[in-house]
mmCIF file of N, CA, C and O in Angstrom:
data_model
loop_
_atom_site.group_PDB
_atom_site.id
_atom_site.type_symbol
_atom_site.label_atom_id
_atom_site.label_comp_id
_atom_site.label_asym_id
_atom_site.label_seq_id
_atom_site.Cartn_x
_atom_site.Cartn_y
_atom_site.Cartn_z
ATOM 1 N N UNK F 1 77.875 23.745 64.470
ATOM 2 C CA UNK F 1 79.130 24.471 64.339
ATOM 3 C C UNK F 1 79.256 24.962 62.901
ATOM 4 O O UNK F 1 78.710 24.368 61.981
ATOM 5 N N UNK F 2 80.014 26.049 62.740
ATOM 6 C CA UNK F 2 80.181 26.656 61.423
ATOM 7 C C UNK F 2 81.653 26.814 61.087
ATOM 8 O O UNK F 2 82.494 26.998 61.963
ATOM 9 N N UNK F 3 81.921 26.777 59.770
ATOM 10 C CA UNK F 3 83.275 26.980 59.256
ATOM 11 C C UNK F 3 83.159 27.604 57.872
ATOM 12 O O UNK F 3 82.352 27.162 57.053
ATOM 13 N N UNK F 4 83.952 28.626 57.621
ATOM 14 C CA UNK F 4 83.979 29.312 56.323
ATOM 15 C C UNK F 4 85.359 29.119 55.708
ATOM 16 O O UNK F 4 86.373 29.237 56.389
ATOM 17 N N UNK F 5 85.383 28.794 54.415
ATOM 18 C CA UNK F 5 86.631 28.636 53.682
ATOM 19 C C UNK F 5 86.592 29.575 52.479
ATOM 20 O O UNK F 5 85.625 29.549 51.705
ATOM 21 N N UNK F 6 87.623 30.392 52.324
ATOM 22 C CA UNK F 6 87.670 31.301 51.185
ATOM 23 C C UNK F 6 88.025 30.541 49.911
ATOM 24 O O UNK F 6 88.506 29.408 49.949
ATOM 25 N N UNK F 7 87.830 31.181 48.784
ATOM 26 C CA UNK F 7 88.110 30.575 47.481
ATOM 27 C C UNK F 7 89.585 30.188 47.358
ATOM 28 O O UNK F 7 89.912 29.104 46.874
ATOM 29 N N UNK F 8 90.496 31.081 47.788
ATOM 30 C CA UNK F 8 91.936 30.785 47.731
ATOM 31 C C UNK F 8 92.279 29.544 48.543
ATOM 32 O O UNK F 8 93.018 28.668 48.087
ATOM 33 N N UNK F 9 91.750 29.478 49.766
ATOM 34 C CA UNK F 9 92.042 28.339 50.639
ATOM 35 C C UNK F 9 91.436 27.052 50.078
ATOM 36 O O UNK F 9 92.061 25.994 50.114
ATOM 37 N N UNK F 10 90.226 27.139 49.548
ATOM 38 C CA UNK F 10 89.551 25.945 49.013
ATOM 39 C C UNK F 10 90.358 25.321 47.881
ATOM 40 O O UNK F 10 90.459 24.099 47.782
ATOM 41 N N UNK F 11 90.941 26.143 47.044
ATOM 42 C CA UNK F 11 91.736 25.641 45.916
ATOM 43 C C UNK F 11 92.914 24.806 46.423
ATOM 44 O O UNK F 11 93.170 23.707 45.940
ATOM 45 N N UNK F 12 93.636 25.311 47.428
ATOM 46 C CA UNK F 12 94.795 24.609 47.984
ATOM 47 C C UNK F 12 94.347 23.330 48.707
ATOM 48 O O UNK F 12 94.947 22.264 48.553
ATOM 49 N N UNK F 13 93.280 23.435 49.494
ATOM 50 C CA UNK F 13 92.788 22.291 50.279
ATOM 51 C C UNK F 13 92.279 21.180 49.361
ATOM 52 O O UNK F 13 92.601 20.002 49.562
ATOM 53 N N UNK F 14 91.511 21.536 48.354
ATOM 54 C CA UNK F 14 90.982 20.518 47.429
ATOM 55 C C UNK F 14 92.116 19.800 46.707
ATOM 56 O O UNK F 14 92.045 18.585 46.485
ATOM 57 N N UNK F 15 93.150 20.531 46.345
ATOM 58 C CA UNK F 15 94.302 19.921 45.699
ATOM 59 C C UNK F 15 94.943 18.879 46.620
ATOM 60 O O UNK F 15 95.291 17.773 46.190
ATOM 61 N N UNK F 16 95.082 19.213 47.896
ATOM 62 C CA UNK F 16 95.695 18.291 48.865
ATOM 63 C C UNK F 16 94.795 17.082 49.114
ATOM 64 O O UNK F 16 95.257 15.947 49.179
ATOM 65 N N UNK F 17 93.492 17.317 49.242
ATOM 66 C CA UNK F 17 92.557 16.223 49.510
ATOM 67 C C UNK F 17 92.409 15.281 48.315
ATOM 68 O O UNK F 17 92.005 14.126 48.483
ATOM 69 N N UNK F 18 92.728 15.749 47.119
ATOM 70 C CA UNK F 18 92.587 14.913 45.924
ATOM 71 C C UNK F 18 93.737 13.923 45.744
ATOM 72 O O UNK F 18 93.647 13.005 44.931
ATOM 73 N N UNK F 19 94.797 14.081 46.520
ATOM 74 C CA UNK F 19 95.934 13.151 46.422
ATOM 75 C C UNK F 19 95.507 11.763 46.905
ATOM 76 O O UNK F 19 94.730 11.637 47.856
ATOM 77 N N UNK F 20 96.035 10.754 46.247
ATOM 78 C CA UNK F 20 95.642 9.366 46.539
ATOM 79 C C UNK F 20 95.798 9.021 48.018
ATOM 80 O O UNK F 20 94.926 8.385 48.614
ATOM 81 N N UNK F 21 96.891 9.443 48.634
ATOM 82 C CA UNK F 21 97.135 9.100 50.043
ATOM 83 C C UNK F 21 96.192 9.807 51.016
ATOM 84 O O UNK F 21 96.117 9.464 52.194
ATOM 85 N N UNK F 22 95.427 10.796 50.529
ATOM 86 C CA UNK F 22 94.513 11.549 51.391
ATOM 87 C C UNK F 22 93.042 11.269 51.103
ATOM 88 O O UNK F 22 92.166 11.920 51.666
ATOM 89 N N UNK F 23 92.757 10.297 50.243
ATOM 90 C CA UNK F 23 91.382 10.031 49.793
ATOM 91 C C UNK F 23 90.409 9.767 50.948
ATOM 92 O O UNK F 23 89.247 10.126 50.867
ATOM 93 N N UNK F 24 90.876 9.145 52.015
ATOM 94 C CA UNK F 24 90.004 8.780 53.133
ATOM 95 C C UNK F 24 89.997 9.833 54.253
ATOM 96 O O UNK F 24 89.365 9.631 55.286
ATOM 97 N N UNK F 25 90.680 10.940 54.047
ATOM 98 C CA UNK F 25 90.845 11.940 55.109
ATOM 99 C C UNK F 25 89.995 13.178 54.862
ATOM 100 O O UNK F 25 89.572 13.448 53.748
ATOM 101 N N UNK F 26 89.769 13.914 55.951
ATOM 102 C CA UNK F 26 89.048 15.181 55.902
ATOM 103 C C UNK F 26 89.935 16.256 56.537
ATOM 104 O O UNK F 26 90.869 15.953 57.276
ATOM 105 N N UNK F 27 89.613 17.493 56.262
ATOM 106 C CA UNK F 27 90.345 18.611 56.849
ATOM 107 C C UNK F 27 89.938 18.778 58.307
ATOM 108 O O UNK F 27 88.751 18.777 58.631
ATOM 109 N N UNK F 28 90.916 18.921 59.185
ATOM 110 C CA UNK F 28 90.650 19.174 60.605
ATOM 111 C C UNK F 28 91.231 20.527 60.986
ATOM 112 O O UNK F 28 92.358 20.847 60.636
ATOM 113 N N UNK F 29 90.434 21.321 61.707
ATOM 114 C CA UNK F 29 90.920 22.564 62.300
ATOM 115 C C UNK F 29 91.107 22.304 63.785
ATOM 116 O O UNK F 29 90.222 21.739 64.440
ATOM 117 N N UNK F 30 92.253 22.688 64.309
ATOM 118 C CA UNK F 30 92.547 22.480 65.728
ATOM 119 C C UNK F 30 92.957 23.798 66.368
ATOM 120 O O UNK F 30 93.444 24.700 65.695
ATOM 121 N N UNK F 31 92.762 23.878 67.671
ATOM 122 C CA UNK F 31 93.287 24.996 68.447
ATOM 123 C C UNK F 31 94.680 24.586 68.893
ATOM 124 O O UNK F 31 94.855 23.584 69.585
ATOM 125 N N UNK F 32 95.692 25.340 68.455
ATOM 126 C CA UNK F 32 97.065 25.010 68.814
ATOM 127 C C UNK F 32 97.502 25.703 70.091
ATOM 128 O O UNK F 32 98.381 25.226 70.796
ATOM 129 N N UNK F 33 96.880 26.851 70.374
ATOM 130 C CA UNK F 33 97.248 27.618 71.557
ATOM 131 C C UNK F 33 96.097 28.567 71.863
ATOM 132 O O UNK F 33 95.526 29.157 70.955
ATOM 133 N N UNK F 34 95.761 28.673 73.136
ATOM 134 C CA UNK F 34 94.672 29.560 73.525
ATOM 135 C C UNK F 34 95.099 30.384 74.723
ATOM 136 O O UNK F 34 95.661 29.846 75.684
ATOM 137 N N UNK F 35 94.868 31.682 74.651
ATOM 138 C CA UNK F 35 95.145 32.541 75.796
ATOM 139 C C UNK F 35 94.222 33.740 75.749
ATOM 140 O O UNK F 35 93.835 34.198 74.678
ATOM 141 N N UNK F 36 93.863 34.202 76.911
ATOM 142 C CA UNK F 36 92.935 35.325 76.968
ATOM 143 C C UNK F 36 91.637 34.970 76.270
ATOM 144 O O UNK F 36 91.068 33.913 76.483
ATOM 145 N N UNK F 37 91.213 35.873 75.385
ATOM 146 C CA UNK F 37 89.936 35.674 74.711
ATOM 147 C C UNK F 37 90.090 35.228 73.262
ATOM 148 O O UNK F 37 89.174 35.364 72.471
ATOM 149 N N UNK F 38 91.278 34.720 72.916
ATOM 150 C CA UNK F 38 91.426 34.256 71.548
ATOM 151 C C UNK F 38 92.336 33.036 71.468
ATOM 152 O O UNK F 38 92.981 32.667 72.425
ATOM 153 N N UNK F 39 92.320 32.427 70.270
ATOM 154 C CA UNK F 39 93.065 31.191 70.062
ATOM 155 C C UNK F 39 93.890 31.294 68.790
ATOM 156 O O UNK F 39 93.639 32.130 67.928
ATOM 157 N N UNK F 40 94.866 30.410 68.682
ATOM 158 C CA UNK F 40 95.651 30.225 67.468
ATOM 159 C C UNK F 40 95.259 28.860 66.925
ATOM 160 O O UNK F 40 95.010 27.924 67.683
ATOM 161 N N UNK F 41 95.223 28.753 65.608
ATOM 162 C CA UNK F 41 94.671 27.568 64.975
ATOM 163 C C UNK F 41 95.683 26.883 64.065
ATOM 164 O O UNK F 41 96.628 27.499 63.589
ATOM 165 N N UNK F 42 95.427 25.599 63.804
ATOM 166 C CA UNK F 42 96.227 24.827 62.874
ATOM 167 C C UNK F 42 95.322 23.936 62.047
ATOM 168 O O UNK F 42 94.144 23.760 62.360
ATOM 169 N N UNK F 43 95.898 23.382 60.979
ATOM 170 C CA UNK F 43 95.167 22.486 60.095
ATOM 171 C C UNK F 43 95.858 21.136 60.042
ATOM 172 O O UNK F 43 97.075 21.049 60.175
ATOM 173 N N UNK F 44 95.062 20.102 59.821
ATOM 174 C CA UNK F 44 95.597 18.762 59.675
ATOM 175 C C UNK F 44 94.632 17.983 58.781
ATOM 176 O O UNK F 44 93.514 18.427 58.523
ATOM 177 N N UNK F 45 95.042 16.827 58.341
ATOM 178 C CA UNK F 45 94.166 15.897 57.644
ATOM 179 C C UNK F 45 93.979 14.706 58.566
ATOM 180 O O UNK F 45 94.941 14.194 59.137
ATOM 181 N N UNK F 46 92.726 14.263 58.729
ATOM 182 C CA UNK F 46 92.434 13.253 59.740
ATOM 183 C C UNK F 46 91.142 12.533 59.380
ATOM 184 O O UNK F 46 90.410 12.937 58.486
ATOM 185 N N UNK F 47 90.853 11.490 60.153
ATOM 186 C CA UNK F 47 89.579 10.788 60.059
ATOM 187 C C UNK F 47 88.710 11.249 61.222
ATOM 188 O O UNK F 47 89.225 11.573 62.291
ATOM 189 N N UNK F 48 87.387 11.260 61.046
ATOM 190 C CA UNK F 48 86.505 11.717 62.116
ATOM 191 C C UNK F 48 86.597 10.847 63.368
ATOM 192 O O UNK F 48 86.700 9.623 63.273
ATOM 193 N N UNK F 49 86.562 11.505 64.513
ATOM 194 C CA UNK F 49 86.509 10.823 65.795
ATOM 195 C C UNK F 49 85.125 10.976 66.397
ATOM 196 O O UNK F 49 84.268 11.668 65.846
ATOM 197 N N UNK F 50 84.911 10.352 67.536
ATOM 198 C CA UNK F 50 83.572 10.346 68.133
ATOM 199 C C UNK F 50 83.133 11.717 68.632
ATOM 200 O O UNK F 50 81.939 11.987 68.739
ATOM 201 N N UNK F 51 84.060 12.622 68.917
ATOM 202 C CA UNK F 51 83.700 13.944 69.422
ATOM 203 C C UNK F 51 83.697 15.005 68.323
ATOM 204 O O UNK F 51 83.563 16.177 68.596
ATOM 205 N N UNK F 52 83.835 14.574 67.066
ATOM 206 C CA UNK F 52 83.912 15.517 65.951
ATOM 207 C C UNK F 52 82.553 15.778 65.329
ATOM 208 O O UNK F 52 81.720 14.883 65.233
ATOM 209 N N UNK F 53 82.398 17.007 64.881
ATOM 210 C CA UNK F 53 81.276 17.350 64.023
ATOM 211 C C UNK F 53 81.856 17.552 62.631
ATOM 212 O O UNK F 53 82.858 18.238 62.467
ATOM 213 N N UNK F 54 81.230 16.933 61.634
ATOM 214 C CA UNK F 54 81.661 17.099 60.250
ATOM 215 C C UNK F 54 80.821 18.224 59.651
ATOM 216 O O UNK F 54 79.609 18.096 59.506
ATOM 217 N N UNK F 55 81.479 19.330 59.340
ATOM 218 C CA UNK F 55 80.809 20.501 58.786
ATOM 219 C C UNK F 55 81.089 20.545 57.288
ATOM 220 O O UNK F 55 82.243 20.531 56.871
ATOM 221 N N UNK F 56 80.036 20.592 56.487
ATOM 222 C CA UNK F 56 80.194 20.713 55.041
ATOM 223 C C UNK F 56 80.110 22.196 54.694
ATOM 224 O O UNK F 56 79.110 22.854 54.966
ATOM 225 N N UNK F 57 81.182 22.723 54.110
ATOM 226 C CA UNK F 57 81.237 24.153 53.792
ATOM 227 C C UNK F 57 80.586 24.428 52.440
ATOM 228 O O UNK F 57 80.295 23.518 51.675
ATOM 229 N N UNK F 58 80.424 25.711 52.139
ATOM 230 C CA UNK F 58 79.863 26.104 50.847
ATOM 231 C C UNK F 58 80.819 25.815 49.691
ATOM 232 O O UNK F 58 80.443 25.908 48.533
ATOM 233 N N UNK F 59 82.065 25.434 49.997
ATOM 234 C CA UNK F 59 83.041 25.042 48.979
ATOM 235 C C UNK F 59 83.088 23.528 48.814
ATOM 236 O O UNK F 59 83.985 22.988 48.200
ATOM 237 N N UNK F 60 82.106 22.825 49.434
ATOM 238 C CA UNK F 60 81.977 21.373 49.371
ATOM 239 C C UNK F 60 83.194 20.646 49.941
ATOM 240 O O UNK F 60 83.612 19.603 49.449
ATOM 241 N N UNK F 61 83.752 21.220 50.982
ATOM 242 C CA UNK F 61 84.853 20.602 51.721
ATOM 243 C C UNK F 61 84.321 20.238 53.096
ATOM 244 O O UNK F 61 83.720 21.076 53.772
ATOM 245 N N UNK F 62 84.544 18.992 53.496
ATOM 246 C CA UNK F 62 84.125 18.554 54.821
ATOM 247 C C UNK F 62 85.232 18.863 55.822
ATOM 248 O O UNK F 62 86.395 18.500 55.613
ATOM 249 N N UNK F 63 84.850 19.537 56.903
ATOM 250 C CA UNK F 63 85.803 19.969 57.923
ATOM 251 C C UNK F 63 85.442 19.321 59.249
ATOM 252 O O UNK F 63 84.272 19.316 59.652
ATOM 253 N N UNK F 64 86.450 18.792 59.930
ATOM 254 C CA UNK F 64 86.253 18.196 61.251
ATOM 255 C C UNK F 64 86.490 19.253 62.321
ATOM 256 O O UNK F 64 87.547 19.880 62.356
ATOM 257 N N UNK F 65 85.493 19.440 63.189
ATOM 258 C CA UNK F 65 85.608 20.354 64.322
ATOM 259 C C UNK F 65 85.256 19.599 65.594
ATOM 260 O O UNK F 65 84.223 18.926 65.651
ATOM 261 N N UNK F 66 86.094 19.719 66.608
ATOM 262 C CA UNK F 66 85.862 19.075 67.900
ATOM 263 C C UNK F 66 84.743 19.822 68.625
ATOM 264 O O UNK F 66 84.873 21.004 68.937
ATOM 265 N N UNK F 67 83.647 19.118 68.893
ATOM 266 C CA UNK F 67 82.479 19.733 69.551
ATOM 267 C C UNK F 67 82.809 20.319 70.923
ATOM 268 O O UNK F 67 82.132 21.221 71.385
ATOM 269 N N UNK F 68 83.825 19.781 71.590
ATOM 270 C CA UNK F 68 84.130 20.225 72.954
ATOM 271 C C UNK F 68 84.977 21.504 72.970
ATOM 272 O O UNK F 68 85.283 22.011 74.042
ATOM 273 N N UNK F 69 85.345 22.023 71.798
ATOM 274 C CA UNK F 69 86.179 23.219 71.734
ATOM 275 C C UNK F 69 85.370 24.390 71.164
ATOM 276 O O UNK F 69 85.221 24.521 69.955
ATOM 277 N N UNK F 70 84.828 25.259 72.042
ATOM 278 C CA UNK F 70 83.973 26.350 71.572
ATOM 279 C C UNK F 70 84.682 27.352 70.656
ATOM 280 O O UNK F 70 84.030 27.993 69.841
ATOM 281 N N UNK F 71 85.996 27.468 70.748
ATOM 282 C CA UNK F 71 86.716 28.423 69.901
ATOM 283 C C UNK F 71 86.779 27.980 68.436
ATOM 284 O O UNK F 71 87.209 28.744 67.576
ATOM 285 N N UNK F 72 86.331 26.761 68.129
ATOM 286 C CA UNK F 72 86.321 26.296 66.744
ATOM 287 C C UNK F 72 85.048 26.690 66.003
ATOM 288 O O UNK F 72 85.031 26.732 64.773
ATOM 289 N N UNK F 73 83.980 26.975 66.733
ATOM 290 C CA UNK F 73 82.712 27.309 66.095
ATOM 291 C C UNK F 73 82.804 28.697 65.461
ATOM 292 O O UNK F 73 82.967 29.697 66.152
ATOM 293 N N UNK F 74 82.740 28.738 64.135
ATOM 294 C CA UNK F 74 82.799 30.009 63.423
ATOM 295 C C UNK F 74 84.150 30.322 62.803
ATOM 296 O O UNK F 74 84.376 31.446 62.347
ATOM 297 N N UNK F 75 85.059 29.344 62.752
ATOM 298 C CA UNK F 75 86.390 29.607 62.195
ATOM 299 C C UNK F 75 86.311 29.941 60.711
ATOM 300 O O UNK F 75 85.415 29.490 59.995
ATOM 301 N N UNK F 76 87.275 30.745 60.270
ATOM 302 C CA UNK F 76 87.398 31.130 58.865
ATOM 303 C C UNK F 76 88.804 30.762 58.406
ATOM 304 O O UNK F 76 89.789 31.142 59.039
ATOM 305 N N UNK F 77 88.878 29.998 57.306
ATOM 306 C CA UNK F 77 90.160 29.569 56.754
ATOM 307 C C UNK F 77 90.411 30.339 55.463
ATOM 308 O O UNK F 77 89.594 30.299 54.544
ATOM 309 N N UNK F 78 91.521 31.044 55.419
ATOM 310 C CA UNK F 78 91.897 31.802 54.239
ATOM 311 C C UNK F 78 93.301 31.386 53.824
ATOM 312 O O UNK F 78 94.041 30.778 54.604
ATOM 313 N N UNK F 79 93.661 31.714 52.599
ATOM 314 C CA UNK F 79 95.020 31.466 52.114
ATOM 315 C C UNK F 79 95.482 32.752 51.467
ATOM 316 O O UNK F 79 94.855 33.248 50.526
ATOM 317 N N UNK F 80 96.564 33.313 51.999
ATOM 318 C CA UNK F 80 97.085 34.585 51.505
ATOM 319 C C UNK F 80 98.386 34.379 50.744
ATOM 320 O O UNK F 80 99.166 33.483 51.063
ATOM 321 N N UNK F 81 98.599 35.213 49.760
ATOM 322 C CA UNK F 81 99.835 35.180 48.984
ATOM 323 C C UNK F 81 100.777 36.317 49.361
ATOM 324 O O UNK F 81 101.950 36.296 49.015
ATOM 325 N N UNK F 82 100.252 37.311 50.080
ATOM 326 C CA UNK F 82 101.050 38.472 50.462
ATOM 327 C C UNK F 82 100.602 38.939 51.833
ATOM 328 O O UNK F 82 99.408 38.898 52.110
ATOM 329 N N UNK F 83 101.423 39.346 52.740
ATOM 330 C CA UNK F 83 102.863 39.550 52.632
ATOM 331 C C UNK F 83 103.652 38.251 52.745
ATOM 332 O O UNK F 83 104.820 38.180 52.385
ATOM 333 N N UNK F 84 103.017 37.199 53.258
ATOM 334 C CA UNK F 84 103.676 35.904 53.375
ATOM 335 C C UNK F 84 102.664 34.854 52.954
ATOM 336 O O UNK F 84 101.515 34.864 53.404
ATOM 337 N N UNK F 85 103.087 33.923 52.084
ATOM 338 C CA UNK F 85 102.171 32.920 51.586
ATOM 339 C C UNK F 85 101.875 31.875 52.652
ATOM 340 O O UNK F 85 102.773 31.380 53.321
ATOM 341 N N UNK F 86 100.582 31.556 52.801
ATOM 342 C CA UNK F 86 100.194 30.516 53.739
ATOM 343 C C UNK F 86 98.768 30.675 54.230
ATOM 344 O O UNK F 86 98.084 31.652 53.914
ATOM 345 N N UNK F 87 98.323 29.692 54.994
ATOM 346 C CA UNK F 87 96.977 29.717 55.561
ATOM 347 C C UNK F 87 96.901 30.702 56.719
ATOM 348 O O UNK F 87 97.843 30.829 57.503
ATOM 349 N N UNK F 88 95.763 31.361 56.818
ATOM 350 C CA UNK F 88 95.452 32.242 57.936
ATOM 351 C C UNK F 88 94.100 31.795 58.461
ATOM 352 O O UNK F 88 93.105 31.794 57.726
ATOM 353 N N UNK F 89 94.071 31.395 59.728
ATOM 354 C CA UNK F 89 92.834 30.899 60.332
ATOM 355 C C UNK F 89 92.451 31.841 61.466
ATOM 356 O O UNK F 89 93.247 32.078 62.375
ATOM 357 N N UNK F 90 91.251 32.367 61.388
ATOM 358 C CA UNK F 90 90.746 33.285 62.403
ATOM 359 C C UNK F 90 89.359 32.819 62.830
ATOM 360 O O UNK F 90 88.803 31.878 62.262
ATOM 361 N N UNK F 91 88.803 33.497 63.814
ATOM 362 C CA UNK F 91 87.436 33.216 64.220
ATOM 363 C C UNK F 91 86.729 34.541 64.501
ATOM 364 O O UNK F 91 86.652 34.982 65.648
ATOM 365 N N UNK F 92 86.219 35.185 63.443
ATOM 366 C CA UNK F 92 85.522 36.457 63.625
ATOM 367 C C UNK F 92 84.326 36.352 64.573
ATOM 368 O O UNK F 92 83.996 37.312 65.257
ATOM 369 N N UNK F 93 83.708 35.168 64.648
ATOM 370 C CA UNK F 93 82.570 34.966 65.537
ATOM 371 C C UNK F 93 82.957 35.122 67.003
ATOM 372 O O UNK F 93 82.125 35.418 67.853
ATOM 373 N N UNK F 94 84.239 34.901 67.301
ATOM 374 C CA UNK F 94 84.722 35.012 68.678
ATOM 375 C C UNK F 94 85.574 36.269 68.863
ATOM 376 O O UNK F 94 86.279 36.404 69.859
ATOM 377 N N UNK F 95 85.548 37.164 67.884
ATOM 378 C CA UNK F 95 86.316 38.400 67.991
ATOM 379 C C UNK F 95 87.788 38.237 67.638
ATOM 380 O O UNK F 95 88.587 39.126 67.870
ATOM 381 N N UNK F 96 88.144 37.095 67.066
ATOM 382 C CA UNK F 96 89.544 36.831 66.702
ATOM 383 C C UNK F 96 89.687 37.086 65.206
ATOM 384 O O UNK F 96 89.272 36.302 64.388
ATOM 385 N N UNK F 97 90.322 38.208 64.856
ATOM 386 C CA UNK F 97 90.450 38.606 63.463
ATOM 387 C C UNK F 97 91.864 38.451 62.950
ATOM 388 O O UNK F 97 92.194 38.969 61.903
ATOM 389 N N UNK F 98 92.724 37.787 63.676
ATOM 390 C CA UNK F 98 94.085 37.568 63.212
ATOM 391 C C UNK F 98 95.054 37.494 64.361
ATOM 392 O O UNK F 98 94.769 37.902 65.475
ATOM 393 N N UNK F 99 96.230 36.957 64.062
ATOM 394 C CA UNK F 99 97.279 36.825 65.077
ATOM 395 C C UNK F 99 97.803 38.206 65.456
ATOM 396 O O UNK F 99 97.709 39.151 64.704
ATOM 397 N N UNK F 100 98.373 38.269 66.621
ATOM 398 C CA UNK F 100 98.944 39.534 67.098
ATOM 399 C C UNK F 100 100.431 39.498 67.026
ATOM 400 O O UNK F 100 101.050 38.509 66.775
#
């Protein structure tokens, strides 16, 4: 499985993971809603489960992806400051380039 994290997103994620209460946790990407040929995604901090694949990104962040969820393979995590600040998670590999 693959996961891409942009520089903006990595900065925010690393800051959160460096907090003492999160030292034992990894970033998890989840499918929050799926319809048609695309999905909506969310982020959480969690410990690996038996069905998880731990993907190490080029930003040296370990991401948990559930192997049984094909819409997670190829996700891209970005952090935008405009028009609204926050994470944007898409999956260009599955033709999902953003929310509608």
